[in-house]
Amino acid sequence: MCGICGYYSFRKEISSKNILEMNKAIKHRGPDDEGFWLSDSFVGKSFSGDDSTQKIKEIFPVLKDEKSKLALGFRRLSILDLSENGHQPMLSDDEKITITFNGEIYNFKKIRKELEDLGYQFKSNSDTEVILKSYQEWGNSMFARFDGMFAIALADLDKKIIILARDRIGLKPLFYYKNQDIILWASEIKSLLKNEYVKPEINWKGVYTNFLFQTTLAPETCFKGIFSLEPASFMTVDLSDFTTKKEFYWNFPDQKNDISENEAVAKIDELLSKSVENQLYADVPVASMMSGGIDSTLITSKSKPYKNDINAFTIAYPFSEDELKNASLVAETIDISHHIKKVSGDEILNQLKENIQHFEEPYSSLEVLMNAAEYAKDLGFKVVLSGNGADELFAGYSHSLKLNKWILMKNFNFLRNFILTKDQFSSKVKNYFSQDFVFDFFRQSQVGMKPLQAKKIFRKEIYREINSNLKEYHLSEKKNYNGLFEYDMKYSLSSHHVFRDDLSAMKYGVEFRYPYLSNDLIDYVSSLPENFRFNGIQNKPLLRKVAASYLPSEVLNMPKRGFSFPLAYFIKNEKKIQDFIIQNLERLKKRNFFNNEIIDDWWKNQSDAYDYVKIWQLVTFELWYQKYFENQ
């Protein structure tokens, strides 16, 4: 787990101050070491940095002011092979191939054995070297072999190409910017903004999708010209003519019907155990994060046989007493050390602006995961197992239970043409009968603004710039649970949850791992008959059957709750947060981006939790703008 960045300047050599500043911007992602590699696109040279280990500085000169066309930067968070043998950028023996890699490849030992049988020799015990030699043997077909999370930048001077790649779910982020002169990439957008070629501009379409979906839908971001490399894809950049080509290397498998439900439960149990065992491997301390629900407590329970001294921790926040009680019950039942951190409203307020601005886009909530990552770091844990991904993989969200009703009710969508009144209730009804596609049903389930609300809030001249037709984001549009499943996996999980996870964890130099998101488990579950995975009555029916053998009934029967701070209650009852909101809304109103009358109306008339979310989206837009456009 690390941070990577780099660039290729097509027309001329540029100063290494660019890569130094880009790498410095993501220092938090890798406090243990840093490294650089510069090239004129024919030969390359390695450099250390001010934050490199002493041994690395003895091997490579410290990078100062050099010029180059091609540069790779790296920040290291040491998880596997803590020695200097795992240093990056890592070069092939002939120094023609150079790689930077952020993430973990859980099946790297198996792949290494294959390569050793083919005659390859290794100098380190790192998964980075396995990737490097996999490329030498299999080229781009290597990506489909990797079970793990990764963002990779690889320069091949023989073939005159750069390859940028991302894991199949998008657990590790990778952003890029390209114009006619340069392409650059990084683990975080704040790194790209340090390059001399990039000046921040608002991408209003990205902001629009952010307001609707509580995240910006990939490949868009809220910055004009900056894109997110999509999950399960790799991009090839030709150094000779500066053309790019993007390819996808994985998609969901076809459905299997020749299996019983009991066989499916047993297989999921087996695959989840294997995934937990693989992801517990590290050369640093590992802990499990328990929220008290089925997903995280099952992961913790399954960890105990493979790591007897596994620790767990729980972040407790206002109104999370039941979750804390259940987490403590599981810890006691399986006899493990359990750490508890209670997060108060004052604690949230103290870091409020800094934490919100770290996200690089507006947000609809308060992220407790930053508190979790900070607490894990304080406890001395660099690696944390997370239950994230189970809701998407096993139909865990409450909106999935409304799917069958929507399939029936969408036959009456023509009624929206007869709704002429414009009061709040009429708008809600019209919005409901405007869900023509599964994509719209998925959008309706998110906690962000509705399309009519978003249209009202933007000033007319800005809204005219936005193409509000979002059909380019439509996936297969199967009119059943499988259609919703694809949106949950790509947009709820990839664009939203794991993106937040990564930024939250890496702010404190902590690695989150996701046992529910192993290749084998995703392929198996997504190929099962729909009626096994989704019954329209109870969330996570399959996972509950697996968990019944491991968890107390109190956990199995607890109602579904999200792992998040109670935003609406916080805004409604805390004067400090109210003052904070008013201050930032007043600043926002002076920018003339949004309709000020609507801002005032939304602030004065709040009747449910969704009304508070709309306000919070505007506040976080203002904080985002201050940080990335005014450097405040």
XYZ file of C-alpha atoms in Angstrom:
632
model
C 0.000 0.000 0.000
C 1.588 3.189 -1.171
C 1.213 6.240 -3.352
C 2.328 6.588 -6.954
C 2.621 9.470 -9.411
C 4.310 10.271 -12.676
C 4.233 12.014 -16.026
C 5.360 11.837 -19.640
C 6.025 15.122 -21.411
C 5.679 14.419 -25.134
C 7.298 17.524 -26.613
C 10.027 18.606 -24.225
C 11.882 17.801 -21.041
C 10.501 19.464 -17.904
C 11.866 20.135 -14.443
C 11.932 17.409 -11.822
C 10.421 19.955 -9.432
C 7.138 18.656 -10.842
C 7.613 15.053 -9.696
C 9.083 16.210 -6.379
C 6.018 18.336 -5.648
C 3.606 15.658 -6.888
C 5.219 13.075 -4.621
C 5.259 15.450 -1.669
C 1.491 15.961 -2.009
C 0.891 12.266 -1.247
C 3.486 11.898 1.500
C 0.772 10.707 3.889
C 0.241 7.605 1.725
C 3.765 6.353 2.317
C 5.764 7.651 5.277
C 8.349 4.830 5.198
C 10.334 5.587 2.035
C 10.256 7.383 -1.303
C 11.903 6.960 -4.684
C 12.089 8.418 -8.185
C 13.020 7.329 -11.698
C 13.655 9.775 -14.557
C 14.139 9.054 -18.245
C 14.534 10.725 -21.624
C 12.430 7.765 -22.951
C 15.589 5.910 -24.069
C 17.474 5.320 -20.805
C 16.510 5.945 -17.199
C 18.112 6.731 -13.874
C 16.951 6.097 -10.292
C 17.020 8.687 -7.522
C 16.295 8.790 -3.826
C 14.396 11.599 -2.090
C 14.651 13.572 1.105
C 12.364 11.012 2.799
C 14.128 7.919 1.477
C 15.719 5.522 3.939
C 19.396 6.016 4.635
C 20.306 2.825 2.772
C 18.450 3.988 -0.335
C 20.239 7.356 -0.186
C 23.537 5.477 -0.149
C 22.549 3.646 -3.350
C 20.895 6.443 -5.364
C 21.604 10.198 -5.459
C 18.995 12.499 -3.931
C 16.850 14.058 -6.657
C 17.266 17.809 -6.928
C 16.775 19.829 -10.113
C 16.946 17.569 -13.163
C 15.121 17.619 -16.484
C 13.385 14.675 -18.112
C 10.485 13.696 -20.357
C 9.397 10.743 -18.247
C 9.254 10.535 -14.448
C 7.905 8.093 -11.884
C 7.453 8.912 -8.195
C 6.685 6.638 -5.279
C 5.791 6.832 -1.582
C 6.118 3.613 0.404
C 4.024 2.200 3.215
C 5.949 -0.967 4.054
C 3.645 -3.986 4.419
C 5.483 -6.874 2.704
C 9.267 -7.343 2.636
C 10.109 -4.391 4.864
C 13.703 -4.331 3.614
C 15.104 -2.057 0.909
C 14.575 -4.942 -1.534
C 10.967 -3.783 -1.820
C 11.967 -0.242 -2.789
C 10.274 1.388 -5.761
C 10.409 2.403 -8.551
C 11.602 -1.152 -9.255
C 13.578 -1.962 -12.402
C 13.982 -5.122 -14.459
C 17.438 -6.682 -14.636
C 18.145 -4.991 -17.978
C 16.715 -1.685 -16.637
C 14.352 -1.406 -19.614
C 11.161 -1.866 -17.569
C 10.312 0.226 -14.519
C 7.277 -0.163 -12.280
C 5.506 1.656 -9.480
C 2.719 -0.217 -7.728
C 0.196 0.665 -5.036
C -1.722 -2.179 -3.407
C -1.438 -5.852 -2.528
C -1.481 -8.982 -4.684
C -2.778 -11.713 -2.384
C -1.940 -14.616 -4.702
C 1.586 -13.396 -5.459
C 3.225 -16.475 -3.908
C 1.336 -18.766 -6.277
C 2.264 -16.624 -9.276
C 5.860 -16.427 -8.099
C 6.032 -20.240 -8.029
C 4.768 -20.367 -11.629
C 7.438 -17.890 -12.674
C 10.177 -19.745 -10.802
C 9.151 -22.923 -12.602
C 9.607 -20.982 -15.837
C 13.154 -20.065 -14.818
C 12.753 -16.604 -13.264
C 14.845 -15.688 -10.229
C 13.858 -13.198 -7.528
C 15.864 -10.767 -5.424
C 13.089 -9.847 -2.972
C 10.026 -11.272 -1.234
C 7.789 -8.481 -2.509
C 4.714 -8.741 -4.696
C 6.063 -5.803 -6.740
C 8.821 -7.949 -8.203
C 6.248 -10.636 -9.018
C 4.264 -8.066 -11.036
C 7.408 -6.942 -12.842
C 8.368 -10.450 -13.904
C 4.732 -11.319 -14.691
C 4.772 -8.506 -17.231
C 7.962 -9.854 -18.757
C 6.326 -13.275 -19.147
C 2.678 -12.539 -19.915
C 2.447 -8.860 -20.842
C -0.948 -7.238 -20.307
C -2.656 -10.583 -19.784
C -1.075 -10.555 -16.308
C -3.763 -8.250 -14.890
C -6.479 -10.895 -15.054
C -4.242 -13.222 -13.006
C -3.900 -10.875 -10.032
C -6.171 -11.380 -7.028
C -5.860 -8.213 -5.017
C -6.039 -4.457 -5.183
C -3.706 -2.447 -7.334
C -2.900 0.693 -9.247
C 0.121 0.203 -11.487
C 2.249 2.499 -13.643
C 4.789 0.698 -15.799
C 7.267 2.132 -18.321
C 8.655 -0.180 -21.015
C 11.489 1.593 -22.855
C 11.962 -1.233 -25.359
C 8.343 -1.127 -26.532
C 8.171 2.662 -26.039
C 4.996 2.485 -23.965
C 3.601 3.377 -20.557
C 0.888 1.202 -19.048
C -1.520 2.419 -16.361
C -3.731 -0.252 -14.775
C -6.273 -0.677 -12.013
C -7.739 -3.691 -10.198
C -11.058 -5.189 -11.232
C -13.143 -3.480 -8.508
C -11.161 -0.253 -8.304
C -10.024 -0.721 -4.719
C -6.939 1.362 -5.438
C -7.493 4.722 -7.143
C -5.614 6.066 -10.141
C -6.313 9.470 -11.684
C -4.875 10.933 -14.870
C -4.754 14.128 -16.909
C -3.824 14.410 -20.590
C -3.535 17.226 -23.093
C -1.567 17.542 -26.343
C 1.705 18.002 -24.443
C 1.646 15.767 -21.384
C 0.009 12.883 -19.575
C 0.286 12.565 -15.821
C -1.145 10.211 -13.235
C -1.346 9.833 -9.459
C -3.048 8.021 -6.611
C -4.762 11.245 -5.560
C -5.930 14.305 -7.471
C -4.081 16.650 -5.113
C -0.852 15.248 -6.571
C -1.877 16.037 -10.163
C -2.639 19.619 -9.198
C 1.028 20.142 -8.290
C 2.167 19.684 -11.887
C 2.926 22.886 -13.790
C 0.616 21.857 -16.657
C -2.514 21.528 -14.523
C -4.680 24.426 -13.430
C -7.829 23.456 -11.501
C -11.106 24.062 -13.314
C -14.578 22.954 -12.247
C -16.157 20.099 -14.196
C -19.832 20.929 -13.685
C -21.010 17.615 -15.047
C -18.888 15.888 -12.420
C -20.401 18.101 -9.724
C -23.891 17.310 -11.060
C -23.391 13.543 -10.817
C -21.787 14.042 -7.408
C -24.903 15.808 -6.145
C -27.151 13.036 -7.499
C -25.124 9.968 -6.510
C -23.162 11.190 -3.434
C -20.045 10.565 -5.504
C -18.768 11.556 -8.944
C -19.368 8.727 -11.385
C -16.148 7.392 -12.910
C -14.441 8.183 -15.187
C -15.480 11.788 -14.474
C -14.184 13.811 -11.530
C -15.166 17.286 -10.330
C -12.071 18.675 -12.071
C -12.149 19.440 -15.783
C -9.710 17.247 -17.708
C -8.918 14.955 -14.763
C -10.302 11.429 -15.018
C -10.409 8.286 -12.939
C -9.056 5.212 -14.687
C -11.981 2.796 -14.605
C -11.848 -0.465 -12.642
C -10.718 -3.595 -14.515
C -9.013 -1.540 -17.195
C -5.550 -0.596 -18.374
C -4.429 2.283 -20.557
C -1.473 2.075 -22.930
C 0.343 5.284 -23.871
C 2.553 5.194 -26.968
C 5.668 7.276 -26.287
C 6.349 7.744 -30.009
C 3.071 9.253 -31.234
C 1.390 10.003 -27.878
C -1.745 7.985 -28.665
C -3.614 6.160 -25.900
C -5.661 2.987 -25.873
C -7.872 1.750 -23.029
C -8.870 -1.904 -22.651
C -10.946 -3.839 -20.111
C -9.693 -7.211 -18.915
C -12.610 -8.526 -16.800
C -16.392 -8.537 -16.536
C -18.977 -10.412 -14.502
C -19.203 -14.125 -15.435
C -22.237 -15.860 -16.930
C -24.870 -17.282 -14.599
C -24.785 -20.918 -13.468
C -27.999 -22.805 -12.677
C -26.803 -26.348 -11.975
C -26.254 -25.908 -8.232
C -28.291 -26.133 -5.039
C -28.584 -23.363 -2.474
C -26.933 -25.508 0.210
C -23.968 -26.110 -2.092
C -23.750 -22.369 -2.715
C -23.713 -21.581 1.027
C -20.975 -24.152 1.654
C -18.859 -22.837 -1.238
C -19.204 -19.215 -0.127
C -18.146 -20.243 3.380
C -15.068 -21.945 1.933
C -14.133 -19.079 -0.411
C -14.569 -16.447 2.292
C -12.337 -18.411 4.662
C -9.677 -18.676 1.956
C -9.912 -14.954 1.276
C -9.581 -14.063 4.962
C -6.546 -16.341 5.288
C -4.864 -14.763 2.243
C -5.536 -11.208 3.361
C -4.219 -11.750 6.878
C -0.728 -12.186 5.425
C 1.509 -9.216 6.235
C 4.871 -8.428 7.796
C 3.217 -5.861 10.099
C 0.425 -6.038 12.736
C -3.119 -6.712 11.419
C -6.475 -5.917 13.040
C -10.138 -6.325 12.104
C -12.542 -3.390 12.146
C -15.939 -4.357 13.614
C -18.992 -2.128 13.298
C -21.254 -4.665 14.998
C -23.158 -5.802 11.904
C -22.988 -9.162 10.128
C -20.350 -8.220 7.553
C -17.486 -7.134 9.797
C -18.192 -9.498 12.703
C -18.197 -12.493 10.331
C -14.804 -11.441 8.949
C -13.464 -11.124 12.504
C -14.832 -14.531 13.498
C -13.297 -16.157 10.455
C -9.925 -14.544 11.187
C -9.464 -16.201 14.574
C -8.524 -19.722 13.307
C -5.823 -18.264 11.046
C -4.485 -15.649 13.450
C -5.113 -16.532 17.064
C -3.884 -13.166 18.323
C -6.087 -11.138 15.964
C -7.250 -7.854 17.485
C -10.484 -6.024 16.688
C -11.541 -2.448 17.208
C -14.832 -0.573 17.042
C -15.566 3.098 16.475
C -18.567 4.121 18.588
C -20.467 7.297 17.776
C -23.795 8.776 18.991
C -26.731 6.319 18.655
C -24.491 3.346 17.810
C -24.987 1.619 21.168
C -26.526 -1.547 19.648
C -23.633 -1.940 17.200
C -21.082 -1.523 19.979
C -22.926 -4.045 22.148
C -22.934 -6.638 19.351
C -19.282 -6.068 18.463
C -18.325 -6.568 22.105
C -20.445 -9.725 22.251
C -18.642 -11.246 19.252
C -15.230 -10.318 20.658
C -16.132 -11.992 23.934
C -17.579 -15.062 22.197
C -14.461 -15.756 20.128
C -12.094 -14.509 22.862
C -10.112 -11.759 21.157
C -8.770 -8.381 22.270
C -11.322 -5.669 21.500
C -10.489 -1.953 21.444
C -13.207 0.711 21.529
C -12.932 4.335 20.469
C -15.843 6.641 21.252
C -16.109 9.558 18.840
C -17.923 12.617 20.139
C -19.441 15.522 18.262
C -16.665 17.808 19.497
C -14.043 15.442 18.107
C -15.738 15.506 14.707
C -15.888 19.303 14.804
C -12.227 19.713 15.666
C -11.110 18.075 12.390
C -14.190 18.860 10.330
C -12.802 21.177 7.651
C -9.517 19.299 7.223
C -11.209 15.913 6.862
C -13.850 17.114 4.408
C -11.265 18.819 2.214
C -9.123 15.695 2.069
C -11.824 14.051 -0.100
C -11.150 16.036 -3.301
C -14.888 16.404 -4.060
C -18.144 17.367 -2.279
C -19.613 14.732 0.020
C -23.019 13.941 1.498
C -21.977 12.688 4.925
C -19.441 12.778 7.756
C -16.867 10.012 7.325
C -16.233 7.989 10.480
C -13.632 5.893 8.653
C -11.050 8.632 9.110
C -11.483 8.241 12.855
C -11.156 4.480 12.402
C -7.910 4.821 10.442
C -6.453 7.272 12.945
C -7.374 4.960 15.820
C -5.832 1.938 14.065
C -2.629 3.890 13.590
C -2.603 4.921 17.262
C -2.998 1.267 18.248
C -0.031 0.318 16.035
C -1.947 -1.478 13.247
C -0.901 -0.827 9.658
C -3.338 -3.332 8.106
C -7.075 -3.460 8.821
C -9.599 -6.016 7.548
C -12.886 -4.409 6.495
C -16.361 -5.816 5.849
C -16.917 -3.369 3.013
C -18.226 -4.914 -0.196
C -20.630 -7.385 1.402
C -23.650 -5.110 0.928
C -23.009 -4.797 -2.796
C -22.069 -8.438 -3.347
C -24.907 -9.971 -1.297
C -27.831 -7.525 -1.797
C -27.422 -5.865 1.571
C -28.929 -2.442 0.946
C -32.499 -1.670 1.884
C -33.178 -0.154 -1.532
C -32.795 -3.578 -3.123
C -35.942 -4.693 -1.278
C -37.913 -2.031 -3.199
C -36.833 -3.321 -6.606
C -39.815 -5.573 -7.333
C -42.252 -2.790 -6.452
C -40.441 -0.414 -8.810
C -40.531 -2.949 -11.660
C -44.317 -3.020 -11.224
C -44.848 0.704 -10.668
C -42.728 1.888 -13.605
C -45.607 0.823 -15.864
C -47.389 3.929 -14.569
C -44.557 6.380 -15.296
C -46.753 8.140 -17.863
C -48.563 9.732 -14.896
C -45.698 12.191 -14.448
C -46.954 14.074 -17.509
C -50.169 14.914 -15.656
C -48.502 16.351 -12.539
C -48.629 20.103 -13.080
C -48.407 21.402 -9.505
C -44.973 22.317 -8.153
C -45.277 21.839 -4.407
C -42.812 19.605 -2.533
C -45.076 16.540 -2.483
C -45.835 16.824 -6.209
C -42.115 17.053 -6.956
C -41.465 13.861 -4.985
C -44.217 12.010 -6.840
C -42.992 13.283 -10.210
C -39.440 12.225 -9.362
C -40.671 8.756 -8.414
C -42.477 8.307 -11.732
C -39.403 9.529 -13.634
C -37.432 6.335 -13.002
C -37.474 4.783 -16.461
C -34.316 2.681 -16.126
C -32.619 0.550 -13.469
C -29.996 3.313 -13.504
C -32.713 5.762 -12.373
C -33.901 3.358 -9.675
C -30.338 3.097 -8.401
C -30.008 6.891 -8.460
C -33.247 7.272 -6.500
C -31.832 5.026 -3.769
C -28.856 7.301 -3.128
C -29.082 9.973 -0.443
C -28.107 12.875 -2.684
C -30.203 15.470 -4.481
C -32.887 14.448 -6.957
C -32.605 15.637 -10.603
C -35.303 18.306 -10.214
C -33.594 19.616 -7.066
C -30.204 19.713 -8.770
C -31.708 21.559 -11.733
C -33.150 24.183 -9.358
C -29.969 24.726 -7.364
C -27.631 25.492 -10.295
C -27.776 28.953 -11.870
C -29.355 28.641 -15.314
C -26.224 29.592 -17.245
C -24.221 26.878 -15.441
C -26.942 24.228 -15.742
C -26.996 24.828 -19.506
C -23.346 23.673 -19.590
C -24.289 20.336 -18.031
C -25.477 17.409 -20.136
C -28.049 16.038 -17.695
C -28.679 13.025 -19.955
C -26.597 10.374 -18.184
C -27.199 7.438 -20.533
C -23.457 7.072 -21.065
C -23.308 5.715 -17.503
C -25.921 3.022 -18.159
C -24.707 -0.558 -17.889
C -26.505 -3.672 -19.149
C -29.902 -2.425 -17.892
C -31.195 -5.924 -17.101
C -34.673 -5.444 -15.631
C -33.979 -7.616 -12.586
C -31.687 -7.796 -9.559
C -28.631 -8.493 -11.759
C -29.108 -5.084 -13.329
C -29.147 -3.373 -9.931
C -26.198 -5.512 -8.792
C -24.006 -4.089 -11.569
C -24.772 -0.508 -10.493
C -24.159 -1.326 -6.835
C -20.790 -2.840 -7.669
C -19.562 -0.196 -10.120
C -20.983 3.035 -8.716
C -21.862 2.411 -5.078
C -18.767 0.342 -4.345
C -16.080 1.356 -6.855
C -16.833 5.056 -7.296
C -17.995 5.700 -3.748
C -17.221 3.416 -0.842
C -13.742 2.100 -1.592
C -12.698 5.529 -2.915
C -13.648 7.017 0.477
C -11.992 4.107 2.247
C -8.711 4.643 0.440
C -8.553 8.377 1.138
C -9.595 7.869 4.773
C -7.118 5.075 5.474
C -4.164 6.506 3.594
C -4.505 9.882 5.292
C -3.052 8.043 8.297
C -0.817 5.548 6.478
C -3.137 2.579 7.102
C -4.121 -0.160 4.641
C -7.721 -1.419 4.477
C -8.260 -4.907 3.030
C -11.516 -6.443 1.806
C -11.997 -10.218 2.161
C -15.463 -10.044 0.548
C -13.908 -8.737 -2.656
C -11.535 -11.529 -3.652
C -11.644 -12.605 -7.299
C -12.975 -16.087 -6.592
C -15.728 -14.884 -4.265
C -16.950 -12.158 -6.633
C -16.914 -14.523 -9.630
C -18.731 -17.253 -7.733
C -21.439 -15.138 -6.092
C -22.192 -13.094 -9.212
C -22.665 -16.308 -11.239
C -25.248 -17.815 -8.866
C -28.968 -17.917 -9.715
C -30.662 -14.627 -8.896
C -33.226 -16.212 -6.549
C -30.360 -17.416 -4.290
C -28.858 -13.952 -3.971
C -32.021 -11.848 -3.829
C -35.480 -12.680 -2.505
C -37.022 -9.206 -2.188
C -37.859 -9.837 1.469
C -34.632 -9.983 3.470
C -31.257 -8.383 2.763
C -28.191 -10.602 2.359
C -30.103 -13.936 2.395
C -27.080 -16.010 1.308
C -24.557 -14.364 3.625
C -26.931 -14.751 6.565
C -26.975 -18.504 5.986
C -23.164 -18.565 6.053
C -22.992 -16.334 9.127
C -25.494 -18.449 11.091
C -22.706 -20.926 11.866
C -20.442 -18.224 13.320
C -22.413 -15.379 14.893
C -24.777 -14.931 17.838
C -28.470 -14.437 17.048
C -28.311 -10.839 18.338
C -25.994 -9.932 15.457
C -27.901 -11.892 12.835
C -31.194 -10.242 13.769
C -29.976 -6.665 14.129
C -31.647 -4.286 11.634
C -29.457 -2.957 8.829
C -27.674 0.306 9.682
C -24.954 2.156 7.805
C -21.577 2.826 9.389
C -21.815 6.599 9.509
C -22.136 9.553 11.839
C -25.748 10.777 12.407
C -25.455 13.856 10.200
C -29.067 15.072 10.425
C -29.123 14.936 14.226
C -25.749 16.659 14.385
C -26.906 19.563 12.184
C -30.241 19.890 13.929
C -28.891 19.993 17.479
C -25.336 21.385 17.428
C -25.068 25.176 17.326
C -21.374 24.961 16.362
C -22.209 23.013 13.234
C -25.122 25.324 12.444
C -22.831 28.340 12.641
C -20.273 26.508 10.512
C -22.931 25.795 7.882
C -24.275 29.351 7.817
C -20.767 30.786 7.473
C -19.950 28.568 4.499
C -23.328 28.955 2.808
C -22.889 32.737 2.919
C -19.487 32.399 1.262
C -20.977 30.054 -1.325
C -23.778 32.473 -2.176
C -21.234 35.145 -3.151
C -19.731 32.896 -5.842
C -22.854 33.015 -8.065
C -22.657 29.316 -8.919
C -25.999 28.416 -7.375
C -29.488 29.860 -6.919
C -29.259 31.781 -3.632
C -33.031 31.774 -3.072
C -33.060 27.985 -3.211
C -30.099 27.788 -0.794
C -31.998 29.962 1.703
C -35.200 27.973 1.228
C -33.424 24.647 1.790
C -31.729 25.928 4.944
C -34.936 27.349 6.437
C -37.188 24.406 5.547
C -35.737 21.094 6.643
C -38.190 18.327 7.430
C -36.303 15.058 6.994
C -32.787 13.609 6.856
C -32.553 14.091 3.085
C -33.056 17.842 3.477
C -30.002 17.999 5.729
C -27.999 16.016 3.189
C -28.730 18.572 0.437
C -27.436 21.356 2.677
C -24.343 19.358 3.557
C -23.577 18.756 -0.120
C -23.542 22.512 -0.680
C -21.342 23.114 2.367
C -18.834 20.491 1.279
C -18.825 21.961 -2.241
C -17.823 25.295 -0.705
C -15.062 23.671 1.371
C -13.837 21.755 -1.687
C -13.715 24.975 -3.684
C -11.799 26.792 -0.923
C -9.178 24.050 -0.753
C -8.531 23.326 -4.403
C -9.228 26.670 -6.040
C -8.230 29.157 -3.325
C -5.740 27.027 -1.357
C -7.508 27.707 1.957
